[in-house]
Amino acid sequence: MGESKDSVAEERPKWDNKVQYLLTCIGFAVGIGNVWRFPYLCQIYGGGAFLIPYLIALVFEGLPLLYLELAIGQRIRKSSIGVWTSISPMLGGVGIASMVVSFLVAMFYNTIIAWVLWYFFNSFQNPLPWSQCPLNESKTAFNTECEKSTPVNYFWYRETLNITPDIESSGSLQWWMVLCLATAWSVIYICFIKGIESFGKAVYVTATFPYLVLTIFLIRGLTLPGATDGLVYLFTPDWEILKKPQVWLDAATQIFFSLSVAFGGLISFSSYNAERNDCERDAIVVGITNSATSLYASIPIFSILGFKATTAFNNCRQENILTLTNRFDISDQNITLENYDKWFNYLNLTHPGDMSTLPLKVCDLQNFLDQSASGTGLAFIIFTEAVLEMPGSQVWAILFFVMLFSLGLSSMFGNIEGVITPLRELKLVPKWVPHEVLSGVVCLLSFLIGLIFTLGSGNYWVEVFNGYVGSVPLLIVAFFEIIGVIYVHGIKKFSEDIYFMTGRKPNIYWKACWMVISPTMLLVVLIAYVAIQATKYPTYPAWNPDYELFPETEMKPYPDWVFGIIVLLIVMPVISIPLVGLYNLIRCRIKKSSVKASPNPYNNEAFEIETEEQRKQRV
Amino acid sequence: MLEKIFFFLCFPSVLAEMLCQPDAPEGFNVRLSIKTALGEEAYEWNRNEKFFFQAAIAYAMSIHLKQEFSVSDVLVCNETPRVSFWFVVTSPANPLLLIDKANVEMAVRKSRNRINSALLLSDTTMEFVGALPTLAAPFIPATPPWLIVFGVVIGLIAAGIVFLLVSTVVQKKRKKNQKTDEEDDDEEERVKTVENRNRSDGVYNASFSDDEPNTQM
């Protein structure tokens, strides 16, 4: 009787309800990239026209991959390593690759969350610290670095990162960043302490809160002056741009990375489901929600960017008005924004000589709208600058950073899940180690290694990881996933699995995508991506105050040892695929009896043993 | 005689005109943007406001040079509709002697706050052209505010972690105690069944009997 109670404790954990599962998957897919990458891509690739390659990529690449992962996880009921080993021991490397990529991505992603936390902590003061330059040491003038650039830039590069001029000078550990990173990992630990029981509850907040904040920002953003300029700029389609292949490549990569496939987290999540669950509907819901969130987020982002551009444009014109008023001693407020053009023409006619000597700026709204950025530049420079102009800046800053924090946290859950559960299945961790200790050790280890990103050169390293770890290895893993399920496991077997789970076989659309369209797209994207990266020697933008063109960033090439590390980062996750395949191939050949596989509810090898023995008897 | 009296009466104003000129080496050009600063409540620039300004400058000079300056020591000229004008400061001891620019600048910088608030303006709306800007040193509190927020957050997290770990340990102990109790129950039951067999308390089940007469065909 006692034994059955032990087996109850080993039973796979379950979701409390379907909503929790869907929210976790949506939270994993919807991340900071939906807010700071998609609107930027929309803007530089001709606004509304970008939606076409984006939706095509979603339908033919994103949704099939998502459905595949959710289905295979739900059927085989193991995490990434278990699933691939079950399909074929030679594919076990795919699971290990997923785990390694999840681990590496978790490390640098949490650094971004640490930056968000730093800005959050600093938003509780009046005036906001990025609104003004500090004084220099002799207190006679403002700090030179800040004067040359802007207070917002200075706060990001100097007071947050304390960045070194290039990646080779590592600088020292920035203690305030270490504290923020420790806070970030502590939050992850407290959410993961009991596994699915704890983060399953946390996800109710972290997955829904961003939508609340986005709605608040939408309402606030649309009421700001200049919002419509920003939105028009965003959505005006430029159909010509669809002829560029780069657009299609970026759309495909954006969908792929946005959905967080190939991390192994989605497989783990769906393995906690009931056996007969409609995973087709789940996949469609998650995929469409992810893209809809990207679109929904771009509206407030671009309203606020439009507002920022309009404010900058008006400030530019006000400066010109002041110059004219002072030069010609015209009564204060006689020249306004409305009658500026009339006055300008009048003064040009009456005092042409004086007008030509005046340092009048050229104020062009399009120019200001063109100044956009993605990634950390959008969140920590452009948006923080926009927030300064909004009344009640502290509230908006706090809301924004809490939103980024919950977006990042729900994505981290998927990453960490893709590390911890496969570790258990690899049987590297003895069973008596409780979940609390294992997650604590993983968090502590990640924190210690992640201290690299709190050095002076930390931001450069985050860019290295972001650009190389989170791109090519994932594409390779996804390609092997789809080949593994469709060709090694077999499309017939897979269709039967789906029939068992959902009650209907996959229709021609799914089959066509899985067998032909998605692998081809993945292969093309992978080759194109590698080709483009390989043609130019990789460079990075460095913040160097001694640069002649400062405050522009200096483009420096990566030194050779960094290049070596980049290659290592790409190869390290992916090398496990061929290595495990070779290892199992050799083992199969050496030992003629079947491989001692872990007890697998899906494949009972007892019959194989008997048939082989029978064959020997016959012989 | 009359001519001399007339000459001495007119002398100060003539002198003022000579001392205070646009681009005077010891003078300052001041630009006021009253409408920008006050909007609807903007006051009109008139003689009284000018007097107020002169008084404020005299006050600043008195504080800086520790001499008694009066309103008549501040000479204003060349007023424009902008509103902008030039002013120079003469020494109280000798009306022909101008206070040098550096001292005037220092005086204005020291008392800039008071001069600004007298005229309800600010550093941007009252500009002393050519003077170094007064840099409002940002207020630096003793403990950086972000450390306080960080302390609160990390305290909550640490409390949460401790609470969860302790509750897990307590739950595990309870389960262990329950298990040992139930294992004791199991053992007792097993013992009972052994005893049962010995006592043969149960009902005799005839289906497995070796009674041949019953099973013969």
Coordinates of C-alpha atoms in Angstrom, one line a residue, chain B residues 6-217:
Chain B
F6 CA 20.6 124.3 -14.6
F7 CA 23.7 122.4 -15.7
F8 CA 24.0 120.6 -12.4
L9 CA 20.4 119.6 -12.4
C10 CA 20.5 118.2 -15.9
F11 CA 23.9 116.6 -15.3
P12 CA 22.7 113.3 -13.7
S13 CA 20.3 112.5 -16.5
V14 CA 22.9 113.4 -19.1
L15 CA 25.4 111.4 -17.2
A16 CA 23.0 108.5 -17.0
E17 CA 22.6 108.6 -20.8
M18 CA 26.3 108.6 -21.2
L19 CA 27.0 105.8 -18.8
C20 CA 24.1 103.5 -19.8
Q21 CA 24.2 102.6 -23.4
P22 CA 23.5 99.5 -25.4
D23 CA 26.8 97.5 -25.6
A24 CA 28.2 99.4 -22.7
P25 CA 31.3 97.5 -21.5
E26 CA 30.1 97.3 -17.9
G27 CA 26.4 96.9 -18.7
F28 CA 24.1 93.9 -19.1
N29 CA 21.3 93.3 -21.6
V30 CA 18.3 91.8 -19.9
R31 CA 15.4 90.1 -21.7
L32 CA 12.1 89.4 -20.0
S33 CA 9.5 87.0 -21.4
I34 CA 6.6 88.0 -19.1
K35 CA 3.8 86.6 -21.3
T36 CA 5.6 83.3 -21.7
A37 CA 6.1 83.0 -17.9
L38 CA 2.7 84.1 -16.7
G39 CA 0.3 83.7 -19.6
E40 CA -3.0 85.2 -18.7
E41 CA -1.7 86.8 -15.5
A42 CA 1.1 88.7 -17.3
Y43 CA 1.6 92.2 -15.9
E44 CA 2.4 95.1 -18.1
W45 CA 6.0 96.4 -18.1
N46 CA 5.8 100.0 -16.9
R47 CA 7.7 102.4 -14.8
N48 CA 6.7 100.7 -11.5
E49 CA 7.9 97.4 -12.7
K50 CA 11.2 99.0 -13.8
F51 CA 11.5 100.5 -10.3
F52 CA 11.0 97.0 -8.8
F53 CA 13.7 95.6 -11.0
Q54 CA 16.1 98.4 -10.0
A55 CA 15.4 97.8 -6.4
A56 CA 16.1 94.1 -6.8
I57 CA 19.4 94.8 -8.4
A58 CA 20.3 97.3 -5.8
Y59 CA 19.5 94.7 -3.2
A60 CA 21.7 92.1 -4.9
M61 CA 24.6 94.6 -5.1
S62 CA 24.3 95.5 -1.5
I63 CA 24.5 91.9 -0.4
H64 CA 27.5 91.1 -2.6
L65 CA 29.7 94.2 -2.1
K66 CA 28.4 94.9 1.4
Q67 CA 27.9 98.5 0.6
E68 CA 24.6 100.4 0.6
F69 CA 23.3 100.7 -2.9
S70 CA 20.1 102.6 -3.7
V71 CA 17.7 102.5 -6.6
S72 CA 19.2 105.5 -8.3
D73 CA 22.5 103.7 -8.5
V74 CA 20.9 101.3 -11.1
L75 CA 20.6 102.9 -14.4
V76 CA 18.2 101.4 -17.0
C77 CA 18.0 102.5 -20.6
N78 CA 17.1 101.4 -24.2
E79 CA 13.8 99.7 -23.3
T80 CA 12.2 97.9 -26.2
P81 CA 8.7 96.3 -26.7
R82 CA 10.4 92.9 -26.4
V83 CA 10.7 93.6 -23.2
S84 CA 14.5 94.1 -23.1
F85 CA 16.8 96.8 -21.8
W86 CA 20.3 97.6 -20.7
F87 CA 21.4 98.4 -17.2
V88 CA 24.6 99.5 -15.5
V89 CA 25.3 100.0 -11.8
T90 CA 27.1 103.0 -10.4
S91 CA 29.0 103.1 -7.2
P92 CA 27.1 104.7 -4.3
A93 CA 30.1 106.7 -3.3
N94 CA 30.8 108.1 -6.8
P95 CA 28.0 108.4 -9.4
L96 CA 30.5 108.6 -12.2
L97 CA 32.2 105.3 -11.4
L98 CA 30.6 102.2 -12.8
I99 CA 30.8 98.9 -11.0
D100 CA 32.6 96.4 -13.2
K101 CA 30.8 93.7 -15.0
A102 CA 32.3 90.8 -13.1
N103 CA 31.0 92.1 -9.7
V104 CA 27.6 92.8 -11.1
E105 CA 27.5 89.3 -12.5
M106 CA 28.5 87.7 -9.2
A107 CA 25.9 89.8 -7.4
V108 CA 23.2 88.8 -9.7
R109 CA 24.2 85.1 -9.6
K110 CA 24.2 85.1 -5.8
S111 CA 20.7 86.6 -5.5
R112 CA 19.3 85.3 -8.7
N113 CA 16.6 83.4 -6.9
R114 CA 15.3 86.5 -5.1
I115 CA 15.5 88.6 -8.2
N116 CA 13.5 86.0 -10.2
S117 CA 10.8 85.6 -7.6
A118 CA 10.5 89.4 -7.2
L119 CA 9.4 89.6 -10.8
L120 CA 7.6 86.3 -10.8
L121 CA 10.0 85.0 -13.5
S122 CA 12.6 82.2 -13.8
D123 CA 16.0 81.6 -15.2
T124 CA 14.7 81.0 -18.7
T125 CA 12.2 83.9 -18.8
M126 CA 14.5 86.5 -17.4
E127 CA 17.7 86.3 -19.3
F128 CA 20.9 88.2 -18.4
V129 CA 22.6 88.1 -21.8
G130 CA 26.3 87.1 -21.5
A131 CA 26.1 86.0 -17.8
L132 CA 27.1 82.5 -17.0
P133 CA 24.0 80.5 -16.3
T134 CA 23.1 79.8 -12.7
L135 CA 23.3 76.0 -12.4
A136 CA 20.6 74.7 -10.0
A137 CA 22.5 72.0 -8.4
P138 CA 20.3 69.0 -8.4
F139 CA 19.1 68.0 -5.0
I140 CA 21.0 64.9 -3.9
P141 CA 19.3 63.2 -1.0
A142 CA 21.4 61.4 1.7
T143 CA 20.3 57.9 0.6
P144 CA 19.6 57.5 -3.1
P145 CA 15.8 56.9 -3.4
W146 CA 16.3 53.9 -5.5
L147 CA 18.0 52.1 -2.7
I148 CA 15.0 52.5 -0.5
V149 CA 12.7 51.0 -3.2
F150 CA 15.2 48.2 -3.7
G151 CA 15.3 47.5 0.0
V152 CA 11.5 47.3 0.2
V153 CA 11.3 44.9 -2.8
I154 CA 14.1 42.6 -1.7
G155 CA 12.7 42.5 1.8
L156 CA 9.4 41.4 0.5
I157 CA 10.9 38.8 -1.7
A158 CA 13.2 37.4 1.0
A159 CA 10.2 37.2 3.4
G160 CA 8.3 35.3 0.7
I161 CA 11.1 32.9 0.0
V162 CA 11.6 32.1 3.7
F163 CA 7.8 31.7 4.2
L164 CA 7.5 29.3 1.3
L165 CA 10.5 27.2 2.3
V166 CA 9.4 27.0 5.9
S167 CA 5.9 26.0 4.9
T168 CA 7.2 23.3 2.5
V169 CA 9.4 21.9 5.3
V170 CA 6.5 21.9 7.7
Q171 CA 4.2 20.2 5.2
K172 CA 6.8 17.6 4.5
K173 CA 7.2 16.9 8.2
R174 CA 3.5 16.6 8.6
K175 CA 3.3 14.1 5.7
K176 CA 6.1 12.1 7.2
N177 CA 4.3 11.9 10.5
Q178 CA 1.1 11.0 8.7
K179 CA 3.0 8.3 6.8
T180 CA 4.5 6.8 9.9
D181 CA 1.1 6.8 11.5
E182 CA -0.4 5.1 8.5
E183 CA 2.5 2.7 8.1
D184 CA 1.9 1.8 11.8
D185 CA -1.8 1.3 10.9
D186 CA -0.8 -0.9 7.9
E187 CA 1.5 -3.0 10.0
E188 CA -1.3 -3.4 12.5
E189 CA -3.7 -4.4 9.8
R190 CA -1.2 -6.9 8.4
V191 CA -0.7 -8.3 11.8
K192 CA -4.5 -8.5 12.2
T193 CA -4.8 -10.4 8.9
V194 CA -2.2 -12.9 10.0
E195 CA -4.1 -13.2 13.2
N196 CA -7.3 -13.6 11.3
R197 CA -5.9 -16.4 9.3
N198 CA -4.8 -18.2 12.5
R199 CA -8.2 -17.7 14.1
S200 CA -10.1 -18.4 10.8
D201 CA -12.7 -15.8 11.6
G202 CA -13.7 -15.4 8.1
V203 CA -16.6 -17.1 6.3
Y204 CA -15.6 -20.4 4.7
N205 CA -15.6 -20.0 0.9
A206 CA -16.7 -23.3 -0.5
S207 CA -15.8 -22.7 -4.1
F208 CA -12.3 -24.0 -3.6
S209 CA -13.1 -26.9 -1.5
D210 CA -11.7 -30.4 -2.4
D211 CA -15.0 -31.9 -1.7
E212 CA -15.1 -34.5 -4.5
P213 CA -18.8 -35.3 -4.3
N214 CA -19.6 -31.7 -5.2
T215 CA -17.4 -31.5 -8.2
Q216 CA -18.0 -34.9 -9.7
M217 CA -19.6 -34.7 -13.1

